[in-house]
Structure formats: structure tokens, C-alpha cells
Tab-separated table of C-alpha atoms and ligand atoms in Angstrom:
chain	number	residue	atom	x	y	z
K	1	UNK	CA	6.203	-7.997	-18.318
K	2	UNK	CA	6.813	-4.865	-16.763
K	3	UNK	CA	7.654	-4.309	-13.123
K	4	UNK	CA	4.411	-3.150	-11.764
K	5	UNK	CA	2.897	-6.864	-11.662
K	6	UNK	CA	6.372	-7.749	-9.641
K	7	UNK	CA	6.902	-7.705	-5.932
K	8	UNK	CA	9.723	-6.187	-5.374
K	9	UNK	CA	11.250	-9.261	-2.955
K	10	UNK	CA	10.405	-11.554	-5.991
K	11	UNK	CA	12.549	-9.148	-8.428
K	12	UNK	CA	15.463	-9.103	-5.305
K	13	UNK	CA	15.413	-13.153	-5.495
K	14	UNK	CA	15.715	-13.676	-9.256
K	15	UNK	CA	19.118	-11.289	-9.779
K	16	UNK	CA	19.870	-12.740	-6.429
K	17	UNK	CA	20.342	-16.078	-7.099
K	18	UNK	CA	22.240	-15.671	-10.121
K	19	UNK	CA	25.246	-13.931	-7.532
K	20	UNK	CA	25.046	-16.313	-5.010
K	21	UNK	CA	27.544	-19.117	-5.685
K	22	UNK	CA	30.499	-16.814	-5.822
K	23	UNK	CA	30.059	-15.665	-2.081
K	24	UNK	CA	33.084	-16.538	0.262
K	25	UNK	CA	32.426	-18.767	3.096
K	26	UNK	CA	31.043	-17.197	5.835
K	27	UNK	CA	29.812	-13.797	4.342
K	28	UNK	CA	26.493	-13.172	4.414
K	29	UNK	CA	25.230	-10.977	1.200
K	30	UNK	CA	21.623	-10.878	-0.087
K	31	UNK	CA	18.866	-11.542	2.318
K	32	UNK	CA	19.564	-9.738	5.285
K	33	UNK	CA	18.943	-6.583	6.620
K	34	UNK	CA	23.268	-5.850	6.579
K	35	UNK	CA	25.932	-7.776	4.716
K	36	UNK	CA	28.519	-9.487	6.959
K	37	UNK	CA	32.150	-10.131	6.549
K	38	UNK	CA	33.117	-12.021	9.206
K	39	UNK	CA	36.835	-10.728	10.091
K	40	UNK	CA	40.121	-13.046	11.986
K	41	UNK	CA	39.874	-10.719	14.737
K	42	UNK	CA	36.651	-12.199	15.701
K	43	UNK	CA	34.647	-9.329	14.628
K	44	UNK	CA	32.056	-9.081	11.579
K	45	UNK	CA	32.092	-5.709	9.228
K	46	UNK	CA	28.369	-5.076	8.517
K	47	UNK	CA	27.082	-2.584	5.376
K	48	UNK	CA	23.836	-1.369	4.466
K	49	UNK	CA	22.198	1.117	2.066
K	50	UNK	CA	19.574	2.793	1.378
K	51	UNK	CA	17.699	4.717	-1.097
K	52	UNK	CA	15.528	7.330	-0.219
K	53	UNK	CA	13.044	9.182	-3.242
K	54	UNK	CA	11.452	12.035	-3.679
K	55	UNK	CA	7.665	11.245	-4.127
K	56	UNK	CA	8.079	7.497	-2.896
K	57	UNK	CA	9.968	7.996	0.393
K	58	UNK	CA	9.355	11.603	1.036
K	59	UNK	CA	7.286	14.480	-0.019
K	60	UNK	CA	9.551	17.284	-0.433
K	61	UNK	CA	6.676	19.871	0.803
K	62	UNK	CA	5.795	18.284	3.869
K	63	UNK	CA	9.465	16.873	5.540
K	64	UNK	CA	11.746	19.891	7.161
K	65	UNK	CA	15.041	19.301	5.174
K	66	UNK	CA	16.425	19.034	8.544
K	67	UNK	CA	14.312	16.083	9.645
K	68	UNK	CA	14.912	14.542	5.577
K	69	UNK	CA	18.510	14.582	6.841
K	70	UNK	CA	18.351	12.746	9.819
K	71	UNK	CA	15.807	10.220	8.257
K	72	UNK	CA	18.407	9.706	6.014
K	73	UNK	CA	20.397	8.029	8.410
K	74	UNK	CA	18.064	6.996	10.778
K	75	UNK	CA	16.533	4.217	8.312
K	76	UNK	CA	20.103	2.761	7.350
K	77	UNK	CA	21.237	3.194	11.191
K	78	UNK	CA	18.352	0.930	11.939
K	79	UNK	CA	19.247	-1.923	9.565
K	80	UNK	CA	22.955	-2.159	11.651
K	81	UNK	CA	20.796	-2.262	15.119
K	82	UNK	CA	18.691	-5.091	12.987
K	83	UNK	CA	22.019	-7.209	13.226
K	84	UNK	CA	23.056	-6.020	16.648
K	85	UNK	CA	25.700	-4.498	15.076
K	86	UNK	CA	27.784	-0.720	15.881
K	87	UNK	CA	27.588	1.707	13.455
K	88	UNK	CA	31.012	3.669	12.582
K	89	UNK	CA	30.634	5.397	9.072
K	90	UNK	CA	28.372	6.248	6.459
K	91	UNK	CA	28.955	7.344	2.735
K	92	UNK	CA	26.101	9.641	1.577
K	93	UNK	CA	25.498	10.147	-1.852
K	94	UNK	CA	22.853	13.157	-3.161
K	95	UNK	CA	21.051	14.136	-6.437
K	96	UNK	CA	19.336	17.396	-6.064
K	97	UNK	CA	17.666	20.182	-8.189
K	98	UNK	CA	18.961	23.407	-9.168
K	99	UNK	CA	15.686	24.814	-7.519
K	100	UNK	CA	16.775	23.547	-3.719
K	101	UNK	CA	18.119	26.494	-1.977
K	102	UNK	CA	21.476	26.769	-0.027
K	103	UNK	CA	19.445	27.020	3.312
K	104	UNK	CA	17.176	23.680	2.273
K	105	UNK	CA	21.101	21.853	2.122
K	106	UNK	CA	22.749	23.443	5.273
K	107	UNK	CA	19.324	21.895	7.272
K	108	UNK	CA	19.662	18.784	5.515
K	109	UNK	CA	23.103	18.381	6.414
K	110	UNK	CA	22.262	19.873	10.258
K	111	UNK	CA	19.743	16.712	10.611
K	112	UNK	CA	21.947	14.189	9.267
K	113	UNK	CA	24.840	15.802	11.221
K	114	UNK	CA	23.495	15.862	14.485
K	115	UNK	CA	22.294	11.753	14.154
K	116	UNK	CA	25.612	10.670	13.146
K	117	UNK	CA	27.118	12.523	15.989
K	118	UNK	CA	25.005	11.260	18.650
K	119	UNK	CA	25.600	8.040	16.879
K	120	UNK	CA	29.255	8.918	16.673
K	121	UNK	CA	29.328	7.925	12.863
K	122	UNK	CA	31.598	9.738	10.728
K	123	UNK	CA	30.766	10.744	7.627
K	124	UNK	CA	33.869	9.300	5.018
K	125	UNK	CA	32.407	10.199	1.314
K	126	UNK	CA	29.493	9.944	-1.404
K	127	UNK	CA	28.675	11.585	-4.336
K	128	UNK	CA	26.742	14.562	-5.461
K	129	UNK	CA	24.963	15.696	-9.069
K	130	UNK	CA	22.403	17.427	-10.461
K	131	UNK	CA	18.694	16.176	-10.764
K	132	UNK	CA	15.821	16.816	-12.912
K	133	UNK	CA	13.223	16.560	-11.290
K	134	UNK	CA	13.504	14.356	-7.898
K	135	UNK	CA	15.919	14.366	-4.987
K	136	UNK	CA	17.459	10.871	-4.352
K	137	UNK	CA	19.070	9.948	-1.398
K	138	UNK	CA	21.520	7.285	-0.818
K	139	UNK	CA	23.083	6.210	2.285
K	140	UNK	CA	25.587	3.392	3.137
K	141	UNK	CA	26.696	2.862	6.834
K	142	UNK	CA	29.200	0.596	7.415
K	143	UNK	CA	29.321	-0.893	11.031
K	144	UNK	CA	30.694	-4.138	13.241
K	145	UNK	CA	29.543	-6.782	15.353
K	146	UNK	CA	31.268	-9.896	17.425
K	147	UNK	CA	30.387	-12.372	14.847
K	148	UNK	CA	29.046	-15.138	17.305
K	149	UNK	CA	26.592	-12.280	17.986
K	150	UNK	CA	25.425	-11.012	14.814
K	151	UNK	CA	21.919	-11.707	14.532
K	152	UNK	CA	20.035	-13.265	11.332
K	153	UNK	CA	16.686	-13.441	10.213
K	154	UNK	CA	17.164	-17.058	9.956
K	155	UNK	CA	17.703	-18.036	13.130
K	156	UNK	CA	13.503	-18.405	14.528
K	157	UNK	CA	12.697	-21.501	15.674
K	158	UNK	CA	9.003	-23.356	15.770
K	159	UNK	CA	8.146	-22.323	19.422
K	160	UNK	CA	9.934	-19.199	19.519
K	161	UNK	CA	8.000	-16.110	20.593
K	162	UNK	CA	7.692	-12.924	18.831
K	163	UNK	CA	8.869	-9.455	20.293
K	164	UNK	CA	9.350	-5.618	18.886
K	165	UNK	CA	10.797	-3.209	20.948
K	166	UNK	CA	8.362	-0.525	20.685
K	167	UNK	CA	4.990	0.656	19.738
K	168	UNK	CA	3.356	-0.204	15.956
K	169	UNK	CA	1.536	1.795	13.311
K	170	UNK	CA	2.669	5.277	14.492
K	171	UNK	CA	4.404	6.764	11.146
K	172	UNK	CA	1.408	5.025	9.099
K	173	UNK	CA	-0.892	7.503	11.175
K	174	UNK	CA	1.650	10.426	10.477
K	175	UNK	CA	1.739	9.511	6.551
K	176	UNK	CA	-2.445	10.025	6.593
K	177	UNK	CA	-2.252	12.887	8.686
K	178	UNK	CA	0.146	14.231	5.867
K	179	UNK	CA	-1.486	12.687	2.778
K	180	UNK	CA	-4.747	14.135	3.966
K	181	UNK	CA	-3.036	17.580	5.252
K	182	UNK	CA	-5.667	17.110	8.946
K	183	UNK	CA	-5.275	19.789	10.907
K	184	UNK	CA	-2.416	19.817	13.227
K	185	UNK	CA	-3.812	17.992	17.029
K	186	UNK	CA	-1.398	16.760	19.902
K	187	UNK	CA	-1.896	13.202	18.365
K	188	UNK	CA	-1.472	14.064	14.946
K	189	UNK	CA	2.000	16.166	15.759
K	190	UNK	CA	3.440	13.202	17.492
K	191	UNK	CA	2.871	11.169	14.958
K	192	UNK	CA	3.994	13.141	12.025
K	193	UNK	CA	7.269	13.238	13.693
K	194	UNK	CA	7.558	9.878	14.274
K	195	UNK	CA	7.514	9.337	10.437
K	196	UNK	CA	10.074	12.039	9.904
K	197	UNK	CA	12.184	11.261	12.719
K	198	UNK	CA	12.484	7.659	13.585
K	199	UNK	CA	14.567	6.638	16.188
K	200	UNK	CA	16.925	3.680	15.191
K	201	UNK	CA	17.146	1.198	18.377
K	202	UNK	CA	20.818	0.743	18.252
K	203	UNK	CA	22.048	0.477	21.618
K	204	UNK	CA	18.436	-1.766	22.133
K	205	UNK	CA	20.027	-3.681	19.241
K	206	UNK	CA	23.398	-3.922	20.851
K	207	UNK	CA	22.238	-5.269	24.123
K	208	UNK	CA	19.610	-7.904	22.582
K	209	UNK	CA	22.018	-9.526	20.253
K	210	UNK	CA	24.412	-9.876	23.382
K	211	UNK	CA	21.598	-12.320	24.757
K	212	UNK	CA	21.503	-16.176	22.816
K	213	UNK	CA	18.104	-16.481	24.096
K	214	UNK	CA	17.413	-13.526	21.243
K	215	UNK	CA	17.430	-15.924	17.805
K	216	UNK	CA	16.249	-13.529	14.899
K	217	UNK	CA	16.134	-9.710	14.699
K	218	UNK	CA	15.621	-7.442	12.116
K	219	UNK	CA	13.900	-3.990	11.731
K	220	UNK	CA	10.486	-3.300	11.287
K	221	UNK	CA	10.921	-1.199	7.744
K	222	UNK	CA	7.753	-2.404	5.888
K	223	UNK	CA	5.211	-3.274	8.419
K	224	UNK	CA	5.262	-6.564	10.265
K	225	UNK	CA	2.833	-8.424	7.642
K	226	UNK	CA	5.925	-8.181	5.378
K	227	UNK	CA	8.850	-7.649	7.673
K	228	UNK	CA	7.555	-10.690	9.465
K	229	UNK	CA	7.456	-12.755	6.243
K	230	UNK	CA	10.765	-12.257	5.807
K	231	UNK	CA	11.798	-13.690	8.847
K	232	UNK	CA	9.559	-16.352	7.728
K	233	UNK	CA	11.323	-17.541	4.603
K	234	UNK	CA	14.632	-17.000	6.344
K	235	UNK	CA	13.948	-19.162	8.914
K	236	UNK	CA	11.580	-22.217	7.098
K	237	UNK	CA	8.974	-20.839	9.666
K	238	UNK	CA	4.885	-20.295	9.836
K	239	UNK	CA	3.965	-17.181	12.909
K	240	UNK	CA	1.107	-16.377	14.501
K	241	UNK	CA	0.347	-12.814	15.866
K	242	UNK	CA	-2.002	-12.671	18.366
K	243	UNK	CA	-3.587	-8.811	17.773
K	244	UNK	CA	-4.958	-7.974	20.807
K	245	UNK	CA	-0.762	-7.681	22.343
K	246	UNK	CA	0.066	-5.598	19.400
K	247	UNK	CA	1.699	-2.282	20.991
K	248	UNK	CA	-0.460	0.627	19.653
K	249	UNK	CA	0.126	4.375	21.268
K	250	UNK	CA	-2.549	6.386	22.746
K	251	UNK	CA	-1.633	8.704	19.993
K	252	UNK	CA	-2.317	6.801	16.969
K	253	UNK	CA	-5.454	5.240	18.844
K	254	UNK	CA	-7.042	8.766	19.185
K	255	UNK	CA	-6.085	9.648	15.814
K	256	UNK	CA	-7.277	6.674	14.525
K	257	UNK	CA	-10.327	7.533	15.932
K	258	UNK	CA	-10.717	11.211	14.953
K	259	UNK	CA	-10.135	9.639	11.073
K	260	UNK	CA	-12.681	6.681	11.728
K	261	UNK	CA	-9.136	4.230	10.829
K	262	UNK	CA	-8.355	1.277	12.236
K	263	UNK	CA	-5.253	1.433	14.096
K	264	UNK	CA	-4.755	-2.293	14.145
K	265	UNK	CA	-4.581	-1.931	10.329
K	266	UNK	CA	-1.822	0.032	10.447
K	267	UNK	CA	0.199	-0.971	13.267
K	268	UNK	CA	0.352	-4.118	11.052
K	269	UNK	CA	0.770	-2.970	7.614
K	270	UNK	CA	2.157	0.354	7.998
K	271	UNK	CA	5.871	1.136	7.172
K	272	UNK	CA	8.582	2.690	8.648
K	273	UNK	CA	8.552	2.103	12.637
K	274	UNK	CA	11.767	1.337	12.550
K	275	UNK	CA	11.487	-0.817	15.221
K	276	UNK	CA	13.411	-4.228	16.056
K	277	UNK	CA	11.298	-7.552	15.488
K	278	UNK	CA	12.904	-10.477	17.404
K	279	UNK	CA	12.392	-14.367	18.477
K	280	UNK	CA	12.920	-15.008	21.809
K	281	UNK	CA	12.989	-18.801	23.264
K	282	UNK	CA	9.950	-18.992	25.129
K	283	UNK	CA	11.365	-20.265	28.687
K	284	UNK	CA	13.703	-17.140	28.636
K	285	UNK	CA	11.166	-14.680	27.787
K	286	UNK	CA	10.244	-12.965	31.239
K	287	UNK	CA	14.136	-12.842	31.965
K	288	UNK	CA	14.662	-10.875	28.684
K	289	UNK	CA	11.794	-8.706	29.265
K	290	UNK	CA	12.336	-7.998	33.326
K	291	UNK	CA	16.709	-7.085	32.376
K	292	UNK	CA	15.393	-4.576	28.636
K	293	UNK	CA	12.852	-3.246	31.426
K	294	UNK	CA	15.570	-2.576	34.087
K	295	UNK	CA	17.830	-1.614	31.230
K	296	UNK	CA	16.175	0.700	29.436
K	297	UNK	CA	13.101	1.305	31.786
K	298	UNK	CA	10.461	0.762	29.062
K	299	UNK	CA	9.188	-2.929	28.053
K	300	UNK	CA	9.165	-4.756	24.988
K	301	UNK	CA	6.255	-6.511	23.506
K	302	UNK	CA	5.693	-10.099	22.948
K	303	UNK	CA	3.109	-10.245	19.725
K	304	UNK	CA	2.901	-13.852	18.966
K	305	UNK	CA	5.145	-17.299	18.231
K	306	UNK	CA	6.722	-18.656	15.603
K	307	UNK	CA	5.124	-21.988	14.067
K	308	UNK	CA	6.016	-24.797	12.370
K	309	UNK	CA	3.799	-24.255	9.828
K	310	UNK	CA	5.965	-22.786	6.891
K	311	UNK	CA	5.211	-20.065	4.877
K	312	UNK	CA	1.823	-19.109	6.772
K	313	UNK	CA	1.237	-16.220	8.806
K	314	UNK	CA	-1.807	-16.692	10.907
K	315	UNK	CA	-3.448	-13.218	12.711
K	316	UNK	CA	-6.117	-14.333	15.976
K	317	UNK	CA	-7.597	-11.925	18.098
K	318	UNK	CA	-8.484	-13.086	21.795
K	319	UNK	CA	-7.498	-16.978	20.102
K	320	UNK	CA	-10.367	-15.738	17.382
K	321	UNK	CA	-8.801	-16.012	13.475
K	322	UNK	CA	-8.761	-12.653	12.056
K	323	UNK	CA	-8.040	-11.280	9.142
K	324	UNK	CA	-6.635	-8.125	7.653
K	325	UNK	CA	-7.305	-6.266	4.786
K	326	UNK	CA	-4.535	-4.990	3.037
K	327	UNK	CA	-0.808	-6.140	2.649
K	328	UNK	CA	2.199	-5.001	3.606
K	329	UNK	CA	4.194	-1.787	1.633
K	330	UNK	CA	5.874	-3.396	-1.591
K	331	UNK	CA	7.689	-1.421	-3.666
K	332	UNK	CA	6.032	-1.916	-7.874
K	333	UNK	CA	3.481	-4.266	-6.375
K	334	UNK	CA	0.188	-3.283	-6.864
K	335	UNK	CA	-1.434	0.414	-6.397
K	336	UNK	CA	1.478	3.382	-6.492
K	337	UNK	CA	2.243	4.337	-2.397
K	338	UNK	CA	3.583	7.189	-0.537
K	339	UNK	CA	5.357	6.156	1.745
Q	401	ADP	P1	15.819	-3.112	3.704
Q	401	ADP	O1	14.505	-3.128	4.210
Q	401	ADP	O2	16.223	-3.790	5.744
Q	401	ADP	O3	16.663	-1.991	3.671
Q	401	ADP	P2	15.444	-4.380	2.165
Q	401	ADP	O4	13.895	-5.029	1.826
Q	401	ADP	O5	15.408	-3.033	0.965
Q	401	ADP	O6	16.016	-4.558	3.350
Q	401	ADP	O7	16.427	-5.541	0.638
Q	401	ADP	C1	15.774	-6.971	1.315
Q	401	ADP	C2	17.683	-7.836	0.494
Q	401	ADP	O8	17.830	-7.545	-0.611
Q	401	ADP	C3	19.134	-6.662	1.300
Q	401	ADP	O9	19.534	-7.787	1.871
Q	401	ADP	C4	19.738	-6.280	0.709
Q	401	ADP	O10	20.781	-5.789	0.823
Q	401	ADP	C5	19.240	-6.773	-1.215
Q	401	ADP	N1	19.310	-6.007	-1.892
Q	401	ADP	C6	17.549	-5.132	-1.965
Q	401	ADP	N2	18.266	-3.983	-3.470
Q	401	ADP	C7	19.411	-4.797	-4.082
Q	401	ADP	C8	19.992	-4.717	-5.579
Q	401	ADP	N3	19.182	-3.694	-6.340
Q	401	ADP	N4	21.023	-5.553	-5.104
Q	401	ADP	C9	21.083	-5.951	-4.459
Q	401	ADP	N5	20.956	-6.465	-3.477
Q	401	ADP	C10	20.088	-5.161	-2.607
Q	402	MG	MG1	16.102	-3.165	7.224
């Protein structure tokens, strides 16, 4: 059997089982947004690594080199945010094709460096090599968090409410505009910017991690239809999403209308928004929402509830069962996606 018939997550499960028994007690390995290694100081070291491959994760002709540098770091910073941590350092490995200009490389490092300095991340190493066809970028980010505050995917409980830190589907709308070479409008420009320059929710992640009423947390990288299943799997539970509560930006609504597309579908299944998806103990939701607004001057969005029906992800629209057309993004399984 070749990989085209295997889901990326089944593949990871297949080989991760083989290594799980040798992991020291207290260390969290494969299965969360970062690995977590507790230290005797009460702090934990967080590590995450991500690959960006040309024509799989980005289109060279569409993304400015500076934005690609930003995005390459942002996606890994988002994994640190997902654990409630603070990033400290990064390693960057590049496989570059000889036809790239020196200006392209300079711009890439400018984008990477600007985001790194915003979050006080030091570039400590990496590797550079030639590639014959496609650009390949690997970023590893190291961070830390107070051990007793680290947020895992496995801490959701039935009755908890599910929240996100921002609008969903913008990145998928931006990708649609790029792939269809849609003439630029204010809305499409905004969506493409979201797709090319995601904003890792680091301050929000650290803030949420300081609240014991917050249970499970992760970042949204494959679309909540896929991401929520990761929480369900790790926490042995189910979930209900109230589709009418899913936050959709005015730009996505207007763009979707102009393209005769469904913004809700993008919001549920579109990847690469890099928001935080987390659960809150129901009694504390209004307090957390109020405190979040006081702190960040914007809203949190409750979108549903964790249920005890293990493995069942249910969508409702105003109480009526709702069906989505396409599942969240997965490498290998099904047709080829450019995302
Ligand atoms: P994320 O989207 O947060 O970066 P992924 O969905 O890519 O996470 O990966 C899920 C989990 O599987 C993570 O814990 C990741 O570290 C682990 N993982 C993915 N690929 C590999 C691999 N080739 N070897 C070891 N662990 C892997
Ligand atoms: Mg992640």
C-alpha cells in the first residue's frame, strides 16, 4: 500500500508507538504541539519543529520572500503559544535552489528576523543545503513554560466549553484567492495577508495558561474539523460545535459571497489560521471572556461544548444537525491540496 491511502495522523501513530516506552517519566513526546521536558527548577523546556515545502505549503510565485520568512517562524511560534509557553531560540534549516536571487534570501531573513525580534527569539543555528527543485524550510523553536501551567491536548472534560481566540477560515479564503488568481479587492488583500503572515497568539497563550479553568489547548493549523479531533482523541471525549457561533471575519464573508462560496465551510475545514483552540470549565467562561477582553481589548469566541460521546464530532446550526462537505486538511490521504 502506498501513502496516498494513509491519513497523516495514522502514519504518525504507527511509528510513534514503537518509541513511546523509552520516554522518561514526566516527559511528553509525540502527540502534542510541542514536546515538554520538565526541569528540576519547576520550569519545562518546550520544543517544536515544522517543515514548509514548496508547492505543498507555499507557492513560490505567490508569497513574497519576506512573508515566507515570517510564516516559517510564525507556525512554530504558534505551537509554543499552544502550550502556553514563551519562545527563546530557533534553529533554521534551508534547502534552496541555485536560481534564487541573493535579494530573495535577504528578504526571507528580513521577514524571519523581524518576527524573531518582536518575540525576542534568538537564531542559534541550522543547516543550509542545495535543492534541485523545491525550496524546503525547517524551523525548530525552543521555549519554556512553568511546568504546572503547561496546557495539553489531553485535558478536555465533558461539559467544558470550546473557545477560539480569533476568526476562522481567513487563511483558507486567502489561499482560494491566490489559487484562483482573483483580482485584488480589499477583502482578498486582507485574506491573503492572513494566509501569508499569520500572527502567533503568544501573549494570549501565556495568559490562558495562567488560568486553571482553561483545560486543553492547541493551535489551529489544519482546520478545527481536524484540530478538534486531536483534542477529542487525546482527551477521550467528543465535541459539539455550534456552527452559528463560529467567528467569521467580515472580509471572509464578503469575499465568499463574491465567489459564491460558503464561508462556514472554510471556517470549519480551512487550515493555517494559527488561532488558539481551547476548553474552559463552563462556570468560569464569562469571567475568562471578560478578563480576556480587559487584557487584549478583543473577544474570545465560545463555539461549542465537549461531550462524553467518545470520538463523535457533531455540528449543529441553531440546534439542527449540520453537515460539512469536506474534512480538514491531511497530508497524503485523498487528493493533493496546495496549502
Ligand atoms: P503541529 O500541527 O502542531 O505541528 P502535527 O500535527 O504536525 O503537529 O504533529 C502531531 C504530532 O506528531 C506532534 O507531536 C509532532 O511532533 C509529531 N510528529 C509529526 N511527525 C513526526 C515525525 N516524523 N517524527 C516524530 N514525531 C512526529
Ligand atoms: Mg500545532
